[in-house]
XYZ file of C-alpha atoms in Angstrom:
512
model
C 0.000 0.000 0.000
C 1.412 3.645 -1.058
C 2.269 6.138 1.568
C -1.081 8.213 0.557
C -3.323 5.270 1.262
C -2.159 4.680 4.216
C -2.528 8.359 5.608
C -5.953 8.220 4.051
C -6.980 4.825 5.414
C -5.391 5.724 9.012
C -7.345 9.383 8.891
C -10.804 7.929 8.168
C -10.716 5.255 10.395
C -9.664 7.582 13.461
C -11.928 10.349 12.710
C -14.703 8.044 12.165
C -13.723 6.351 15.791
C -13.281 9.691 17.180
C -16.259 11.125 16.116
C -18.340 8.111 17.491
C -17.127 7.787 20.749
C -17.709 11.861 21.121
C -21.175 10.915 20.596
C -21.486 8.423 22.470
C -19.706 9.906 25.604
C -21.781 13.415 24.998
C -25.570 11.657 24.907
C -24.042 9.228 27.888
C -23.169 12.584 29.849
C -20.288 10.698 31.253
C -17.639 13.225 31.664
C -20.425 15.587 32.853
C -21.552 13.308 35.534
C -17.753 12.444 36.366
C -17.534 16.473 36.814
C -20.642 17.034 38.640
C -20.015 13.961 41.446
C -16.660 15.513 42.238
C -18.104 18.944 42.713
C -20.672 16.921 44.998
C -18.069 15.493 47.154
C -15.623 18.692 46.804
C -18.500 21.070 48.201
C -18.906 19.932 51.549
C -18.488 21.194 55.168
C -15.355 19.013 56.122
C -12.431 20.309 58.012
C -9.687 21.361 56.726
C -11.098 21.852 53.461
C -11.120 25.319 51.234
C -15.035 25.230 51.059
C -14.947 24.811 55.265
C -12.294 27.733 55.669
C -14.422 29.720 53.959
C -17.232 29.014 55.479
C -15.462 29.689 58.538
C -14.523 33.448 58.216
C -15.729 34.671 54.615
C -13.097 36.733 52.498
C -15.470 38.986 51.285
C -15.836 42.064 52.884
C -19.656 42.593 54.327
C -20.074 45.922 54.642
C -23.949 47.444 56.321
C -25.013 50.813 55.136
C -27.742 52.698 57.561
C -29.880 55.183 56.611
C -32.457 57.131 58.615
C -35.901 58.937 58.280
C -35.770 62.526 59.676
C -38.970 63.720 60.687
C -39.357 67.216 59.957
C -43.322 68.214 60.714
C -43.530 66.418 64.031
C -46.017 68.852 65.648
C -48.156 68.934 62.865
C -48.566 65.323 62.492
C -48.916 65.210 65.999
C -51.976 67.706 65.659
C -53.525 65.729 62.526
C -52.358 68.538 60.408
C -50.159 67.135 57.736
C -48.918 64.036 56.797
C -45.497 62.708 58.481
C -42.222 64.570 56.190
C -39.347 62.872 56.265
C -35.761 63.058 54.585
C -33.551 60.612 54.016
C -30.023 60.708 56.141
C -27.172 58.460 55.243
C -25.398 56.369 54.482
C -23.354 55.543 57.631
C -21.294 53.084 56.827
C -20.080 49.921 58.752
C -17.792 47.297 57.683
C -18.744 43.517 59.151
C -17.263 41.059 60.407
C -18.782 37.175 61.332
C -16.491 34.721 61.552
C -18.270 31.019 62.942
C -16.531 30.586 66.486
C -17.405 27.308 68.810
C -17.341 24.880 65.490
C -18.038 21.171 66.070
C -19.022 18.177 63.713
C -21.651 15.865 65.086
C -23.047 12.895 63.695
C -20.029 11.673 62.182
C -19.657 14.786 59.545
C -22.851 15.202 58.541
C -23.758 18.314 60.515
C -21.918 21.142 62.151
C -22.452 23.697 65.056
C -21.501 27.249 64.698
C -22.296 30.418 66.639
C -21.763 33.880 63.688
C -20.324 36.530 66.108
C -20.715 40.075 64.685
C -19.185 42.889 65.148
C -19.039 46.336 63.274
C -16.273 48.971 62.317
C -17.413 52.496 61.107
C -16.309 53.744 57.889
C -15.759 57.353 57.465
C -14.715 57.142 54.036
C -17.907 55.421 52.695
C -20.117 57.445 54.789
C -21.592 60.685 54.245
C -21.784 62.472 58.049
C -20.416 62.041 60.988
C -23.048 59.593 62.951
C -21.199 61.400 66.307
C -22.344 64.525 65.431
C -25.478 64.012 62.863
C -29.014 64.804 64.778
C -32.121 62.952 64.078
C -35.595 63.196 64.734
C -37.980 59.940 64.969
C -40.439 57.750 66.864
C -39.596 57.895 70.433
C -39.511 54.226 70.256
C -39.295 53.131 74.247
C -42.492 55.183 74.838
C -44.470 54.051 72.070
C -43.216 50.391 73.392
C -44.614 51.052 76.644
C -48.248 52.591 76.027
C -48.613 49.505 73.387
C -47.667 47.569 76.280
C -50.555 49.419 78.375
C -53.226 48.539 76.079
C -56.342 47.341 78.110
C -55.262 48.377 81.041
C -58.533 50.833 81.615
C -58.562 54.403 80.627
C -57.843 56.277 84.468
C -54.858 54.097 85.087
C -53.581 54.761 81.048
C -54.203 58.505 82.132
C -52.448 58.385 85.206
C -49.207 56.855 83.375
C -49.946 59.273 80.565
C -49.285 62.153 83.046
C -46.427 60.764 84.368
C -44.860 60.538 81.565
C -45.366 63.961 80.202
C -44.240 65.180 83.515
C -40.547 63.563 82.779
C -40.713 65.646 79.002
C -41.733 62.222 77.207
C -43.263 62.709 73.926
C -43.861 60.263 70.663
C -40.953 61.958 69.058
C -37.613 62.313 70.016
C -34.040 63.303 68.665
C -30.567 61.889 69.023
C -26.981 61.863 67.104
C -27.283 58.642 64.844
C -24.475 56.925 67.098
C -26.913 57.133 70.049
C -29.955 55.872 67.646
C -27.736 52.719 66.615
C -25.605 52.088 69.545
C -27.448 53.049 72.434
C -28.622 56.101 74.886
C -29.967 55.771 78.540
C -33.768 56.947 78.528
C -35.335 58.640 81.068
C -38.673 56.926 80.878
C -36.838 53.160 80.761
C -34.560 54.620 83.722
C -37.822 55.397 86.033
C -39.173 51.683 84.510
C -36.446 49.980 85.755
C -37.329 51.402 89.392
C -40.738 49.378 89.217
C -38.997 46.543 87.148
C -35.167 45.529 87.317
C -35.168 43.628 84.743
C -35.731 46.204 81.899
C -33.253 47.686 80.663
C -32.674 51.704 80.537
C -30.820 51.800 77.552
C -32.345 51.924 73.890
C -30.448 51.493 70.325
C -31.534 49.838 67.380
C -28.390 48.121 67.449
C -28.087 47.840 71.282
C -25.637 45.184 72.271
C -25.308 43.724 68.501
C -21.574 44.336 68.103
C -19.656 41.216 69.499
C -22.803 39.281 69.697
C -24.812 36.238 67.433
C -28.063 34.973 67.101
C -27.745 31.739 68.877
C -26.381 28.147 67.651
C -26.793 27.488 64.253
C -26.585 23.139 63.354
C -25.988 23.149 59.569
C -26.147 20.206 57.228
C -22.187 19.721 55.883
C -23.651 18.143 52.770
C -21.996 14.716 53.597
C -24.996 13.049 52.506
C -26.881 14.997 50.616
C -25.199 17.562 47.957
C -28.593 19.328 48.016
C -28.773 20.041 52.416
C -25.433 21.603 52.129
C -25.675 24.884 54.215
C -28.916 23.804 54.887
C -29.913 24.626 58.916
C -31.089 21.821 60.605
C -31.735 23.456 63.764
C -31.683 26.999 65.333
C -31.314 27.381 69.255
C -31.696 23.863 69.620
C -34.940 23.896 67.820
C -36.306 22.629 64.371
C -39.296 25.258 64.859
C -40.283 28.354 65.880
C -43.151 28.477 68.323
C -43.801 32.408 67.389
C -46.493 32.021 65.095
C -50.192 30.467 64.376
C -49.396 27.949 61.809
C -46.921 25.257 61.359
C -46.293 26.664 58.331
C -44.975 29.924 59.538
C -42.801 28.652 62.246
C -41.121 26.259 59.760
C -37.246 26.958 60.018
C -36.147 25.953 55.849
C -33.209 26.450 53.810
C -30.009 28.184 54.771
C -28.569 31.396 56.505
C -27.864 33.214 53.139
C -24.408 32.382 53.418
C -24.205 29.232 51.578
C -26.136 27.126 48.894
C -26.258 23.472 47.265
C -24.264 23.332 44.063
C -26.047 23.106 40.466
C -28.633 25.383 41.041
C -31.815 25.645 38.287
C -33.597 28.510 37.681
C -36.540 26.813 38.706
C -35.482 26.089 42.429
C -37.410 28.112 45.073
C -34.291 29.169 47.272
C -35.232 29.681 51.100
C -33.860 30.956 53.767
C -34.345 31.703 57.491
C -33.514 35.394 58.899
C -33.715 35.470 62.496
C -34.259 39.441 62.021
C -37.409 38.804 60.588
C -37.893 35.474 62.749
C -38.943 33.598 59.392
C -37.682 31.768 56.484
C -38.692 33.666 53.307
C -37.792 32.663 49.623
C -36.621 34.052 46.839
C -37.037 33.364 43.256
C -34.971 33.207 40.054
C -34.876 36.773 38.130
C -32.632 37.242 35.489
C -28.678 35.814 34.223
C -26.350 38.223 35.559
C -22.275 38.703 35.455
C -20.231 39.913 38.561
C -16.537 39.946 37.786
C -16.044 37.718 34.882
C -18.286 34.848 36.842
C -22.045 33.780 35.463
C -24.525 34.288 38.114
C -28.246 33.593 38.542
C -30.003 36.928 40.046
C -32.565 35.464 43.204
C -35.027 37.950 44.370
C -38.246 37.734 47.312
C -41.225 38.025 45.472
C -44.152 40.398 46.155
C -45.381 37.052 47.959
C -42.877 37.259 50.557
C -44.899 39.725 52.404
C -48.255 39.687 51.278
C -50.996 39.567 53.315
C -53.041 35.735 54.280
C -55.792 37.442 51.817
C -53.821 37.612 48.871
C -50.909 34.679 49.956
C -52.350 31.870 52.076
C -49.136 30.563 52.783
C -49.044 33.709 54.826
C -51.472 33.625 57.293
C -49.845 32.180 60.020
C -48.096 35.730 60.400
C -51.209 37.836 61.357
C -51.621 36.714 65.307
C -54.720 39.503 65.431
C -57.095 38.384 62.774
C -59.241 41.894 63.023
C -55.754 43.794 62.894
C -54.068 42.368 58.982
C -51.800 44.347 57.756
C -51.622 44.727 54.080
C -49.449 43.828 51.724
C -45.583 44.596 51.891
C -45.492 44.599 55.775
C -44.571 41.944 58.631
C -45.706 42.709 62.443
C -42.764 41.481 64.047
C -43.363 42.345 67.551
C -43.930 39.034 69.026
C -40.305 38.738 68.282
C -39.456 42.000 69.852
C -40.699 42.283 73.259
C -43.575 43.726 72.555
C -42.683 46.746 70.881
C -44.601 47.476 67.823
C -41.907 46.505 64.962
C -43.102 46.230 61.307
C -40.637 45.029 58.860
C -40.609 45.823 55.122
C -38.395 47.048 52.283
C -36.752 49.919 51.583
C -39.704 52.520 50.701
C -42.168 50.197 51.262
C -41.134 48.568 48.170
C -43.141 45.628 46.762
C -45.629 46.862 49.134
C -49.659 48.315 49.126
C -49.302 51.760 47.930
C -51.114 53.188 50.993
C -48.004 52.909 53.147
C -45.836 55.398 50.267
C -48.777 57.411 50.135
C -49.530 57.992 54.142
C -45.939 59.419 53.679
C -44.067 62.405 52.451
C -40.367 61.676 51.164
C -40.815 58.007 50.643
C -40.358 56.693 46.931
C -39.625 52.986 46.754
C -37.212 52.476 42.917
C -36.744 48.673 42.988
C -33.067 48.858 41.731
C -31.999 50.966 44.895
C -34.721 48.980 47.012
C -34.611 45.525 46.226
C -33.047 42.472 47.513
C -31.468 40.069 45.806
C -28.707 37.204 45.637
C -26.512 37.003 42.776
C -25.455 33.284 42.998
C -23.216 31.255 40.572
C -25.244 28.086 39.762
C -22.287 25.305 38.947
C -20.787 26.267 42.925
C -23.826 27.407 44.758
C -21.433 30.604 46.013
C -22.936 34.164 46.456
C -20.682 36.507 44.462
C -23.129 39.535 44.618
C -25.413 39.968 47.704
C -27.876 42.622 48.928
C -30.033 42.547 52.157
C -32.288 45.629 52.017
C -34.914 46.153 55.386
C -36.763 48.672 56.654
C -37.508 49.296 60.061
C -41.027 50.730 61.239
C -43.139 51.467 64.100
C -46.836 50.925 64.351
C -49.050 54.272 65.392
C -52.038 53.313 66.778
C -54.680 55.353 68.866
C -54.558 54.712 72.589
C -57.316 54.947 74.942
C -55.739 57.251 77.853
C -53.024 58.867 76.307
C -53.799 62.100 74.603
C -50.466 61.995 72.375
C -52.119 59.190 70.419
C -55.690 61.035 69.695
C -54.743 61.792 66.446
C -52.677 58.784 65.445
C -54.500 56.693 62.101
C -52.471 53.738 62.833
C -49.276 54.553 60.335
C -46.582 52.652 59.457
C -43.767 55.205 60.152
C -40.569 54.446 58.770
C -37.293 54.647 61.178
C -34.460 53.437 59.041
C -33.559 50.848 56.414
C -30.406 49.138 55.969
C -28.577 47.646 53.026
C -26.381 44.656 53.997
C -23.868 44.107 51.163
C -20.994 41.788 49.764
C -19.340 41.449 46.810
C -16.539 38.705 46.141
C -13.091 39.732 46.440
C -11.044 39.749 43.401
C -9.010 36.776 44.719
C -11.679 34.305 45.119
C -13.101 35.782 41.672
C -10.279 34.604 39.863
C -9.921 31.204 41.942
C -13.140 30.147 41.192
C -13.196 31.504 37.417
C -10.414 28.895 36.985
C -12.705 26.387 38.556
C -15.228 26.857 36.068
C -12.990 26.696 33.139
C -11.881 23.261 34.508
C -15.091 22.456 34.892
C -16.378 23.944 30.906
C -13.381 22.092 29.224
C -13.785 18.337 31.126
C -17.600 18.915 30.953
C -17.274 19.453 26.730
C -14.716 17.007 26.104
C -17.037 14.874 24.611
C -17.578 17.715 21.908
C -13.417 18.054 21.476
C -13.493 14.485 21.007
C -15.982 14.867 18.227
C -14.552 17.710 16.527
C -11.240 15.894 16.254
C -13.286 13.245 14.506
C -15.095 15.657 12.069
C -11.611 17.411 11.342
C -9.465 13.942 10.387
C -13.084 12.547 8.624
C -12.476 16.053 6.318
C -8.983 15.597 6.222
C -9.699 11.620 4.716
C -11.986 13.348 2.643
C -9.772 15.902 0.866
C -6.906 13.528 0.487
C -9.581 10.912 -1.500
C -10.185 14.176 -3.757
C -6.893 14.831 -4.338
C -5.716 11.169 -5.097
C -8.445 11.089 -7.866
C -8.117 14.345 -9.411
C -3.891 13.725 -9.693
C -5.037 10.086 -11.175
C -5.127 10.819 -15.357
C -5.078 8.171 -17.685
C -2.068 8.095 -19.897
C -1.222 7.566 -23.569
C 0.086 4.412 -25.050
C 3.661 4.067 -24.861
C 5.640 4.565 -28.329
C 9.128 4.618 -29.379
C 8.498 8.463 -29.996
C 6.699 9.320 -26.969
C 8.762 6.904 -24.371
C 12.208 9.004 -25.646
C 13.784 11.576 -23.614
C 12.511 14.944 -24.942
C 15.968 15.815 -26.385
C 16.524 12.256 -28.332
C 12.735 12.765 -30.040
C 14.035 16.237 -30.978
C 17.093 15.070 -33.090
C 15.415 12.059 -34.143
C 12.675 14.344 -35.429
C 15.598 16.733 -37.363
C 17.075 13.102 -38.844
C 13.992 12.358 -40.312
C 13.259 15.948 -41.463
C 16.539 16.234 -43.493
C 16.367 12.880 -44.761
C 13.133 13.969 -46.606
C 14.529 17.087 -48.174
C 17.170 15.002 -49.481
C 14.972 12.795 -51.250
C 12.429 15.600 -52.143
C 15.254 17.211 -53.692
C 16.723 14.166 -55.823
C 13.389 14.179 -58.101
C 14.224 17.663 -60.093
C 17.176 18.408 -62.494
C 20.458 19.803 -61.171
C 21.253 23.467 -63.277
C 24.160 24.266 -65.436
């Protein structure tokens, strides 16, 4: 067989082997599933590991932006004259940090304990005030606390407290620097409580006694067993439930802490997860494809069913423990969760909300791309590279038998701050896990390299078969004439030619 045969014969048969087992291995999914179960067993809570390190303390900076309503009308809402004004003050800036301390494995792997300490720096640089300096005027939150507290107790007594406590200078409004707001101020009406009452506590700030804290024991599934529990909580202060609210339903503790989620997500998964803030699990749902440094991401967001009302989202009514007193849409009454005080949770602006809350309001204008939250999560590793937590805090007005301050109160849902809890991932870990995912693109379309190598030697075969034929002419019989060397036919064709004039010339007369 000729050296061109050969390369034809060897080409063909490769590329036709090549381009069948390509096939075969891409509608098998082999290499994909080979990919897939290590990323299964890779993505696991086990010590030691990069996934548990960073579980541990997260690279990512957190940072926690606050920003606060300033009233500016008090007296005339007060009166019933005009509705509530408010301006918007911030941010104030804090960087986070929660590292897991008091780690153990139980149940041979398959579920860790972790307390998340917090604590919180202030950042100057990404603030705009000085929260030291910075005044603000708002609910007087320990007094409306107490006379919700009073409720019921008969209208002389509510009067006699009533008097009392306009005889110390309390009113429903108050104003402080922003540090005091967040951190904590002694109040004069919780300092002549305490008198009556040791156990309460004269000091008030929305972020009293947060920085250094947690919210309990967290037991996470590692994910041993299950790729899809990893992260997942399996119990919060010892308990699988909450005992908070009227339905099973409600108090269900489901999905994770935020922090962490099961690898190969689909757009179709209903993500959940518990936020003992809100003392709930809410979920979130997928919104659009999204890029954050160079690494796909699938954009989660709460829908507007996250905090409907039971009217318009059965799954919901478990939340409303006063069946007369529903709020609407876009608002949570967590006060059984905060010692009574009359807390309602929402987002920013009363976003996704009833449009009666924005409208009871001057200055509030929910925009759902500076209002929403979302998760921007990479669906091969389950990792958050973009997060946003966006809340708003709010007190309940309501009209109090005995207490004059309240006469004119319409029960509104006053806004006192939101906050925007953010992380982005850190250019390190960005280009770690971009790496990862090329690994995991080029092993996971092998099966296609495989087959274009086939398709490329089958063309190959192909245009050396064309070539062969076209290069194959069919000859002329070999002659004496033609089989000579070009330069022997040419003097054997001057022979003959002189030879013929010779006898050509022979036939006439030679001249005198």
């Amino acid at each position: 067989m000729r050296k061109g045969s050969c390369c034809m014969f060897t080409s063909g048969v490769v590329g036709a082997v090549l381009l069948i087992v390509g096939i075969g291995l891409f509608v098998s999914g082999l290499f994909q599933t080979l990919i897939h179960n290590k990323l299964k067993r890779e993505i696991t809570l086990t010590e030691g590991s990069k996934v548990f390190t960073s579980w541990m303390n997260p690279p990512p900076p957190v940072y926690i932006q606050f920003f606060f309503f300033n009233v500016t009308n008090p007296e005339e809402f007060l009166k019933g004259e005009a509705k509530p004004r408010l301006t918007e003050m911030g941010p104030y800036t804090f960087r986070q940090y929660r590292p897991k301390h008091n780690v153990t494995f139980l149940d041979n792997g398959t579920k860790v304990s972790a307390y998340t300490v917090k604590s919180f720096v202030f950042l100057p640089e990404k603030s705009v005030g000085d929260p030291k300096v910075d005044m603000v005027t708002t609910v007087n939150i320990p007094a409306v606390a107490v006379i919700n507290r009073l409720k019921g107790v008969g209208f002389w007594v509510a009067s006699g407290i009533s008097m009392y406590m306009g005889s110390i200078g309390t009113t429903l409004f108050m104003t402080h620097t922003v540090e005091e707001m967040l951190w904590g101020f002694k109040d004069p009406l919780l300092t002549r409580l305490k008198t009556i009452r040791p156990d309460t506590d004269e000091y008030f700030g929305l972020m009293l006694n947060k920085n250094g804290s947690d919210d309990g024991e967290f037991v996470y599934h590692t994910g041993q067993q299950n790729y899809l529990d990893f992260g997942r909580i399996f119990t919060w202060k010892g308990e699988k439930m909450l005992s908070l609210w009227k339905t099973n339903q409600s108090n269900m503790i489901n999905g994770s802490d935020g922090s962490a989620f099961h690898p190969f997500l689909s757009k179709e998964e209903r993500l959940n997860v518990f936020t003992p803030d809100l003392c709930r699990s809410i979920h979130m749902r997928f919104e659009k494809e999204v890029e954050v440094k160079g690494i796909p991401a699938y954009r989660f967001t709460p829908p507007r069913a996250v905090l409907a009302s039971g009217k318009n989202n059965p799954e919901n009514e478990g939340f409303c423990l006063t069946p007369k007193k529903c709020l609407d849409d876009g608002v949570l009454d967590v006060s059984v969760c905060r010692k009574g005080a009359p807390v309602v949770v929402s987002f920013p602006h009363f976003h996704l909300g009833a449009e009666k809350y924005a409208e009871a309001i001057d200055g509030i204008s929910p925009v759902h791309d500076r209002h929403q939250t979302f998760l921007d999560l990479n669906p091969t590793m389950g990792m958050p590279v973009r997060a946003m937590k966006r809340a708003q805090i709010n007190i309940h007005l309501e009209r109090v038998s005995g207490f004059p301050l309240t006469r004119n109160l319409n029960g509104t849902i006053f806004p006192i701050l939101f906050l925007n809890e953010s992380v982005v991932i850190d250019d390190a870990s960005a280009a770690r896990i971009q790496k990862l995912l090329l690994i995991v693109t080029l092993v996971s379309h092998f099966p296609l390299v495989i087959m274009a190598l086939g398709v490329i030697l089958l063309l190959v075969c192909i245009i050396l078969v064309i070539r062969f034929y076209q290069n194959k002419v069919i000859q002329p019989p070999r002659t004496a004439y033609n089989s000579e060397h070009p330069s022997n036919q040419s003097e054997h064709f001057n022979n003959r030619l002189a030879t013929s004039l010779q006898i050509w010339s022979s036939h006439f007369p030679k001249t005198p």
